[in-house]
PDB file of C-alpha atoms in Angstrom:
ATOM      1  CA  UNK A   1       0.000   0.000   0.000  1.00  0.00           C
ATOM      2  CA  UNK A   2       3.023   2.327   0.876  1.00  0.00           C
ATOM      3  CA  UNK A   3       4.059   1.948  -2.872  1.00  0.00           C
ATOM      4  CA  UNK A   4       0.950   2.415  -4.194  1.00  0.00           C
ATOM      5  CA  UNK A   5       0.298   5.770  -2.431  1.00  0.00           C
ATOM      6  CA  UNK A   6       4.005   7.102  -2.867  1.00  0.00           C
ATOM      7  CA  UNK A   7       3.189   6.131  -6.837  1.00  0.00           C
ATOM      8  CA  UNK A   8      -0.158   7.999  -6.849  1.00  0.00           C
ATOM      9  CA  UNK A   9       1.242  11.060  -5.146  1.00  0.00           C
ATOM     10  CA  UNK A  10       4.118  10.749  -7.846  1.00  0.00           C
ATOM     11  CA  UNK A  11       1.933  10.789 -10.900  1.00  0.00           C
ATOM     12  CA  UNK A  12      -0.796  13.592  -9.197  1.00  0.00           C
ATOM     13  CA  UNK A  13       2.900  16.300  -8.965  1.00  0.00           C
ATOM     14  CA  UNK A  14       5.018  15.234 -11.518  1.00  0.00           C
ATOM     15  CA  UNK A  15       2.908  14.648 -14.500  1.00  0.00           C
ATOM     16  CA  UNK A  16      -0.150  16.387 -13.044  1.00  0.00           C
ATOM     17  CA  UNK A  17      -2.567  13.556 -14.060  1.00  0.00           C
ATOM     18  CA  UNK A  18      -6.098  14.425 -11.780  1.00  0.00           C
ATOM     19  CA  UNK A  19      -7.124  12.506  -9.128  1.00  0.00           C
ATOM     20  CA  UNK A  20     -10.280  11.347 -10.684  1.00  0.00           C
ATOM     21  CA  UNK A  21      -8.190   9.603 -13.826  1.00  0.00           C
ATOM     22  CA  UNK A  22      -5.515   7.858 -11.401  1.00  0.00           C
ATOM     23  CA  UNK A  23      -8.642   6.521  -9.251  1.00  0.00           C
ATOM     24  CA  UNK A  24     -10.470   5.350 -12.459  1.00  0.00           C
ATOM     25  CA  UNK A  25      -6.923   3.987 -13.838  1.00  0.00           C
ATOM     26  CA  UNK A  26      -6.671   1.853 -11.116  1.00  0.00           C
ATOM     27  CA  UNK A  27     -10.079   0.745 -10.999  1.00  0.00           C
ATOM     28  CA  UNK A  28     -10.067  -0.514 -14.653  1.00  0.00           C
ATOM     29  CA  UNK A  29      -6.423  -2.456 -13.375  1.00  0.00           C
ATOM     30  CA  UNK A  30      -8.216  -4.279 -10.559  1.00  0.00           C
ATOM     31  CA  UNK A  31     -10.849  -5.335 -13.170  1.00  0.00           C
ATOM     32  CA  UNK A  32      -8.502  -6.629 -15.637  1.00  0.00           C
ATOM     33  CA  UNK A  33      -6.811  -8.329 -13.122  1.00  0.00           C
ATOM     34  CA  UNK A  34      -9.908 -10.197 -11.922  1.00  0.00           C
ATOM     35  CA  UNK A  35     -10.858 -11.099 -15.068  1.00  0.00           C
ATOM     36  CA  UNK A  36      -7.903 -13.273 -15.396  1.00  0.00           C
ATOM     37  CA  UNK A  37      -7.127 -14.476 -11.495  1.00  0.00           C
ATOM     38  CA  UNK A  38     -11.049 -15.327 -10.926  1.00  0.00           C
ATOM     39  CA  UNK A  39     -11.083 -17.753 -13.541  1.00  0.00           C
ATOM     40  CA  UNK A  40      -7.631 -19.070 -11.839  1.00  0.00           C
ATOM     41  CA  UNK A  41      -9.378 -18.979  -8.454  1.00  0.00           C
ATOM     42  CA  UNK A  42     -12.113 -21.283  -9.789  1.00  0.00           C
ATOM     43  CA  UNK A  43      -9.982 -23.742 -11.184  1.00  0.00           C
ATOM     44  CA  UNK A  44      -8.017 -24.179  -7.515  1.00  0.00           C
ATOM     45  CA  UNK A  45      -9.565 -26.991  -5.065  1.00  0.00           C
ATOM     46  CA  UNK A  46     -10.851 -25.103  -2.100  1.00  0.00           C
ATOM     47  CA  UNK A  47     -14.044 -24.767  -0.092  1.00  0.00           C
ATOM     48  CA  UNK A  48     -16.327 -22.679  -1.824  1.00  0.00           C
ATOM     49  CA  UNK A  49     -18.429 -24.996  -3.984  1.00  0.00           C
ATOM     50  CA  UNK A  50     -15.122 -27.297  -4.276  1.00  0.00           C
ATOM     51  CA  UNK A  51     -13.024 -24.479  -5.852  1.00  0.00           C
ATOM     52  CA  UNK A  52     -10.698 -21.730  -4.183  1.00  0.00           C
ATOM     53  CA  UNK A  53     -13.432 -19.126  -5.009  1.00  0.00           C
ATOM     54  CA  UNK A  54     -16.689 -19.486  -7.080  1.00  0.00           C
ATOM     55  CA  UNK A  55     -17.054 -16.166  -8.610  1.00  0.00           C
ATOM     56  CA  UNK A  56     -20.317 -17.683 -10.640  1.00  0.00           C
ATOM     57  CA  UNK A  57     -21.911 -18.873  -7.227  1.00  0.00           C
ATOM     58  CA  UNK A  58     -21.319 -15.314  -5.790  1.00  0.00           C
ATOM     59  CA  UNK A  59     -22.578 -13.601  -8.682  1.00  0.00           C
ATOM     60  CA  UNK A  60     -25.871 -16.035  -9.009  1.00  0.00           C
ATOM     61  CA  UNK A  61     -26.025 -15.121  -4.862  1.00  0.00           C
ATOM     62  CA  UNK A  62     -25.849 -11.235  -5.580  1.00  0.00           C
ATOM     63  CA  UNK A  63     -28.585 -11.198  -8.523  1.00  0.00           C
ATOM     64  CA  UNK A  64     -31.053 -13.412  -6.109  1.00  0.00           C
ATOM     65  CA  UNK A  65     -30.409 -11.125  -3.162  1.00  0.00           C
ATOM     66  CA  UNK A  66     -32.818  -8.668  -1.803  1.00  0.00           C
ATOM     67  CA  UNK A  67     -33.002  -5.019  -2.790  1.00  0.00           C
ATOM     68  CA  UNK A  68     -31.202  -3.931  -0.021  1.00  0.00           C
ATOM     69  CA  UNK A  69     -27.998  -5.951  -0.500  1.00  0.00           C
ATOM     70  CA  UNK A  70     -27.578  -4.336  -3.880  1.00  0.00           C
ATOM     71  CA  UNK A  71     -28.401  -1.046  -2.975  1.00  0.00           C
ATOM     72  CA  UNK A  72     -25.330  -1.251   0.256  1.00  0.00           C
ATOM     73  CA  UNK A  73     -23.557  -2.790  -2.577  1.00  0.00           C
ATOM     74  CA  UNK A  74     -23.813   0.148  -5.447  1.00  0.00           C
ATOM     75  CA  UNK A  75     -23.221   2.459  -1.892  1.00  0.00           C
ATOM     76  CA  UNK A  76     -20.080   0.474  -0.784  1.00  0.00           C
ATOM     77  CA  UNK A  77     -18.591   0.757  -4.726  1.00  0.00           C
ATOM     78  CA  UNK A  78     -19.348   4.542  -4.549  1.00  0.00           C
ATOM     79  CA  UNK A  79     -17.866   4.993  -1.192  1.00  0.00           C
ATOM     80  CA  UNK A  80     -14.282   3.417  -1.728  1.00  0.00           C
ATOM     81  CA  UNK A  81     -14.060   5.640  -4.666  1.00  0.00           C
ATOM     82  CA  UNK A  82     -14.340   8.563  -3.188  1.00  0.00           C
ATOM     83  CA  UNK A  83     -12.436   7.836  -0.274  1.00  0.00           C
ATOM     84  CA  UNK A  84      -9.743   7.128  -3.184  1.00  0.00           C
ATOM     85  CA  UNK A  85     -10.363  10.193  -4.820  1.00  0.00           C
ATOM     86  CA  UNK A  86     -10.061  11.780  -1.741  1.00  0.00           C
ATOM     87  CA  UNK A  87      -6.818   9.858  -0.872  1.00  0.00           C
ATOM     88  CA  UNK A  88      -5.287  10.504  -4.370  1.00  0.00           C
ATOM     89  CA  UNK A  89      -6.125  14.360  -3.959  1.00  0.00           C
ATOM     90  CA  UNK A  90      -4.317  14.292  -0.106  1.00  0.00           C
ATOM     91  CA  UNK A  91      -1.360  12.744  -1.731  1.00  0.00           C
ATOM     92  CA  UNK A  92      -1.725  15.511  -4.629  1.00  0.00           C
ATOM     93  CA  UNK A  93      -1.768  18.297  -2.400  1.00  0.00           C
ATOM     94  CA  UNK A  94      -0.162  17.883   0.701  1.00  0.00           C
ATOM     95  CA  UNK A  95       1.859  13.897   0.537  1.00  0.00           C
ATOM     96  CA  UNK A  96       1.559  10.258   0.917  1.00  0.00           C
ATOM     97  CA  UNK A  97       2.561  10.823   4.402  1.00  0.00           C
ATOM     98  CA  UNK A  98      -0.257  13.169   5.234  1.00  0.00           C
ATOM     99  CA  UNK A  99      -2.795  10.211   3.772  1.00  0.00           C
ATOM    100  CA  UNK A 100      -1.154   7.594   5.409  1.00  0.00           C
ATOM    101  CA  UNK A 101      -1.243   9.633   9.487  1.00  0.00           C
ATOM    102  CA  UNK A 102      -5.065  10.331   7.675  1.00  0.00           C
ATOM    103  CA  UNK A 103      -5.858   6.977   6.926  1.00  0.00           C
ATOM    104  CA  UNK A 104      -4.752   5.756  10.339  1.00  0.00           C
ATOM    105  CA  UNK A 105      -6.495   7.862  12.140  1.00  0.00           C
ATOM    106  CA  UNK A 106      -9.468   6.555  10.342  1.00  0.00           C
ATOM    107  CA  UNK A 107      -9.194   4.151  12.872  1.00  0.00           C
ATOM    108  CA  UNK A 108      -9.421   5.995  15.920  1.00  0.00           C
ATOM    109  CA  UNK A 109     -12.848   6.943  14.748  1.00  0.00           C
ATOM    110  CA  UNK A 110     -14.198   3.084  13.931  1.00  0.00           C
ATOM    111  CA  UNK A 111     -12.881   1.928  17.692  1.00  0.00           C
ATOM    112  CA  UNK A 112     -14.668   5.193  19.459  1.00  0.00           C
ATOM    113  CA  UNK A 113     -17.534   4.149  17.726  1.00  0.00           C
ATOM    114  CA  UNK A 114     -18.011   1.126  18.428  1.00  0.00           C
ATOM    115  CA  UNK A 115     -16.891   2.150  22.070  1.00  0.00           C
ATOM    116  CA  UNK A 116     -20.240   4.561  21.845  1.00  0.00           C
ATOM    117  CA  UNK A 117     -22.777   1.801  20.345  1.00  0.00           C
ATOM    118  CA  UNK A 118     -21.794  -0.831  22.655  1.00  0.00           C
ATOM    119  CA  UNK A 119     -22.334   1.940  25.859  1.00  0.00           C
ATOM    120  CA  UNK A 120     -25.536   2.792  24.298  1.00  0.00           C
ATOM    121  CA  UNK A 121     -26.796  -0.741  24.304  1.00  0.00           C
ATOM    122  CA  UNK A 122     -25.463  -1.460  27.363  1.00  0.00           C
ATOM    123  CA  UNK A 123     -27.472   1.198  28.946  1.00  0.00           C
ATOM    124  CA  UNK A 124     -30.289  -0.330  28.473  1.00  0.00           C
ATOM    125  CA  UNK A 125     -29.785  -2.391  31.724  1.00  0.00           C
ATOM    126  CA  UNK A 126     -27.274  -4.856  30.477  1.00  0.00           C
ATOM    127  CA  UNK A 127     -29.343  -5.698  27.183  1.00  0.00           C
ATOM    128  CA  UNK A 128     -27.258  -4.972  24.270  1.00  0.00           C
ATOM    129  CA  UNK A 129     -28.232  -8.551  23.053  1.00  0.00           C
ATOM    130  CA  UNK A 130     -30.591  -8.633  19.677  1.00  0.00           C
ATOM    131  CA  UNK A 131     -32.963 -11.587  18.760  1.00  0.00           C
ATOM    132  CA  UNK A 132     -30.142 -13.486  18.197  1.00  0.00           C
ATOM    133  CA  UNK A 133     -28.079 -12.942  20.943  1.00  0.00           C
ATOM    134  CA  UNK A 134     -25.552 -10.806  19.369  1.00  0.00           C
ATOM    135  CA  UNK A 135     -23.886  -7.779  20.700  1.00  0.00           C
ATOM    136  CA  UNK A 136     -22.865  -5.039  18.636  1.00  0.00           C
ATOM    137  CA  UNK A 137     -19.372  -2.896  19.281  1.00  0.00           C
ATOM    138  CA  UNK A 138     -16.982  -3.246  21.692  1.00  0.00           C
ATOM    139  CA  UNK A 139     -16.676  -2.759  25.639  1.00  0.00           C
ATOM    140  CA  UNK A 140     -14.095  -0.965  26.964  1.00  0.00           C
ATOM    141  CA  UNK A 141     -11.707  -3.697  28.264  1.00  0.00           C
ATOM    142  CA  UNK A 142      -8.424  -4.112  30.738  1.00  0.00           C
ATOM    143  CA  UNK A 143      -6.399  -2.829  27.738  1.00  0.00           C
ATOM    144  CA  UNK A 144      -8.641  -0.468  26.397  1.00  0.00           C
ATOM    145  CA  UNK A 145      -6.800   2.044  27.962  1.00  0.00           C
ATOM    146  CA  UNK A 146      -3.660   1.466  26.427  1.00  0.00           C
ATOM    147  CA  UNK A 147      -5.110   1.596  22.909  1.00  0.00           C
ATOM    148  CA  UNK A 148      -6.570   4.778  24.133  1.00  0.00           C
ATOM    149  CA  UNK A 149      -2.542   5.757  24.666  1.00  0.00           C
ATOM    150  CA  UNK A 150      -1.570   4.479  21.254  1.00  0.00           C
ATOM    151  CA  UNK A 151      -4.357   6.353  19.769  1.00  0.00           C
ATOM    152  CA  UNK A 152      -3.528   9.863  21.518  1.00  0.00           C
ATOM    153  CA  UNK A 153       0.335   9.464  20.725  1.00  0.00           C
ATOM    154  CA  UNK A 154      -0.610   8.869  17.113  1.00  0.00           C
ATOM    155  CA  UNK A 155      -2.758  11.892  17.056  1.00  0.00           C
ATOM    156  CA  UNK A 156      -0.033  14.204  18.757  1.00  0.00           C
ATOM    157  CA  UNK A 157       2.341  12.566  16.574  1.00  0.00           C
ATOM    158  CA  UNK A 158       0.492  14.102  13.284  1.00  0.00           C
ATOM    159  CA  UNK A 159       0.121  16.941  15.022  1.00  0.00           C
ATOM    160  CA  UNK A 160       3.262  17.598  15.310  1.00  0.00           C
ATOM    161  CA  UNK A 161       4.323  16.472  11.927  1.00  0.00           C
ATOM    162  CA  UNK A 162       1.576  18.732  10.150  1.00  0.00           C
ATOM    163  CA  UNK A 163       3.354  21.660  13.201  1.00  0.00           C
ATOM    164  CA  UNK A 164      -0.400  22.443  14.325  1.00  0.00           C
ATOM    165  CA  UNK A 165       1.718  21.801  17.511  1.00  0.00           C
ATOM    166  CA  UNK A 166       5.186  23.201  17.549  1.00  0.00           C
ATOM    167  CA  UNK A 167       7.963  21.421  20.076  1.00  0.00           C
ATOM    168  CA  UNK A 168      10.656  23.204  21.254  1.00  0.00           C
ATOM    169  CA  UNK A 169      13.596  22.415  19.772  1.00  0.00           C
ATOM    170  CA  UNK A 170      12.519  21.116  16.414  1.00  0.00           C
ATOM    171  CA  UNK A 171      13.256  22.267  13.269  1.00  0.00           C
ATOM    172  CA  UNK A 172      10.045  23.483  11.087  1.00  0.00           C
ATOM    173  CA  UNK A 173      10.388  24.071   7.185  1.00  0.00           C
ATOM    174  CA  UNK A 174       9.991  27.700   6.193  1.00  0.00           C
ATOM    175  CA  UNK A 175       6.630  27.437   4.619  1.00  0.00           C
ATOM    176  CA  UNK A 176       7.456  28.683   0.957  1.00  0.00           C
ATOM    177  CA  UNK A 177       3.834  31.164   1.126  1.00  0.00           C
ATOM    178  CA  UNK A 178       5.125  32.945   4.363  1.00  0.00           C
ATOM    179  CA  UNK A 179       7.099  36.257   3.936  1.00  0.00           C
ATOM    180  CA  UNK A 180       9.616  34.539   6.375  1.00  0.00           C
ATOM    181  CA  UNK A 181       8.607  37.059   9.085  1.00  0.00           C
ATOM    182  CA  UNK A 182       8.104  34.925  12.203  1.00  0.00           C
ATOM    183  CA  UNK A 183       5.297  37.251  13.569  1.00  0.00           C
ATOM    184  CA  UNK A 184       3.698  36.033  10.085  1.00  0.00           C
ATOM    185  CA  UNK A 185       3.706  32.114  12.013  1.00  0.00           C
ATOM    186  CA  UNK A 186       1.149  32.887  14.328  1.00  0.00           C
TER     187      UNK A 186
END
């Protein structure tokens, strides 16, 4: 993945391609490269209908399913490409660095969420069980707390490298739009 990014930041400043036909490049790759390693798949013993993966099983599953299941579908396809977009023009603009600190953070916000749903259920007297007994999120656990830690030192940590916070003693890059006046630095 750290190739791939450093490669799309590469193409978005050096040859100025946009974001939008780097996305849809890669998006026509991944298709060409199913095209020829599903067939593959299918051909290799495994346990999906006796083969490695049954693309034609999945496919008859997906145009039998319920509206619903196509619609999240269609949603989901939308979705990843324009968090790529988005992650192409980061990488564009600023660098793969700044998307990668970006695109862990992402994570931050999927663990405090499921931190909030499971709290929410649970405060309904200890019944955060649905019909079939299953229990949605996460509780906070004995080592909660030190993901909590890893969390907040990665989030100071791209503060500091983006110098929203400034450390004593570090060295800053002049910021080429400044007049170089450090009363102009806030």
């Amino acid at each position: 993945a750290a190739a791939q990014m450093v490669t799309e930041e590469m193409y978005v400043k050096s040859y100025d391609a946009p974001p939008s036909q780097i996305v849809g490049s890669e998006g026509l790759w991944g298709v060409l490269y199913m095209v020829f390693l599903l067939p593959t798949f299918y051909l290799v013993p495994g346990k999906d209908n006796g083969s490695y993966e049954n693309f034609g099983d999945s496919l008859y599953k997906l145009v039998r399913s319920p509206m619903p299941l196509d619609v999240f579908i269609f949603v989901y396809l939308i979705s990843i490409a324009f968090y790529n977009f988005f992650g192409v023009t980061v990488a564009g603009r600023l660098s793969a660095v700044h998307r990668t600190l970006i695109d862990a953070l992402r994570t931050t916000v999927v663990w405090t969420m499921e931190l909030i749903i499971f709290a929410l259920q649970d405060g309904r007297g200890g019944a955060c069980r649905d019909k079939r007994g299953t229990c949605y999120g996460v509780p906070w656990a004995a080592y909660s707390w030190l993901q909590l830690l890893g969390f907040a030192f990665l989030l100071i940590g791209t503060l500091v490298f983006n110098a929203v916070i400034r450390v004593p003693g570090f060295h800053y890059p002049q910021d080429p739009k400044s007049s170089g006046d450090p009363a102009d630095d806030g």
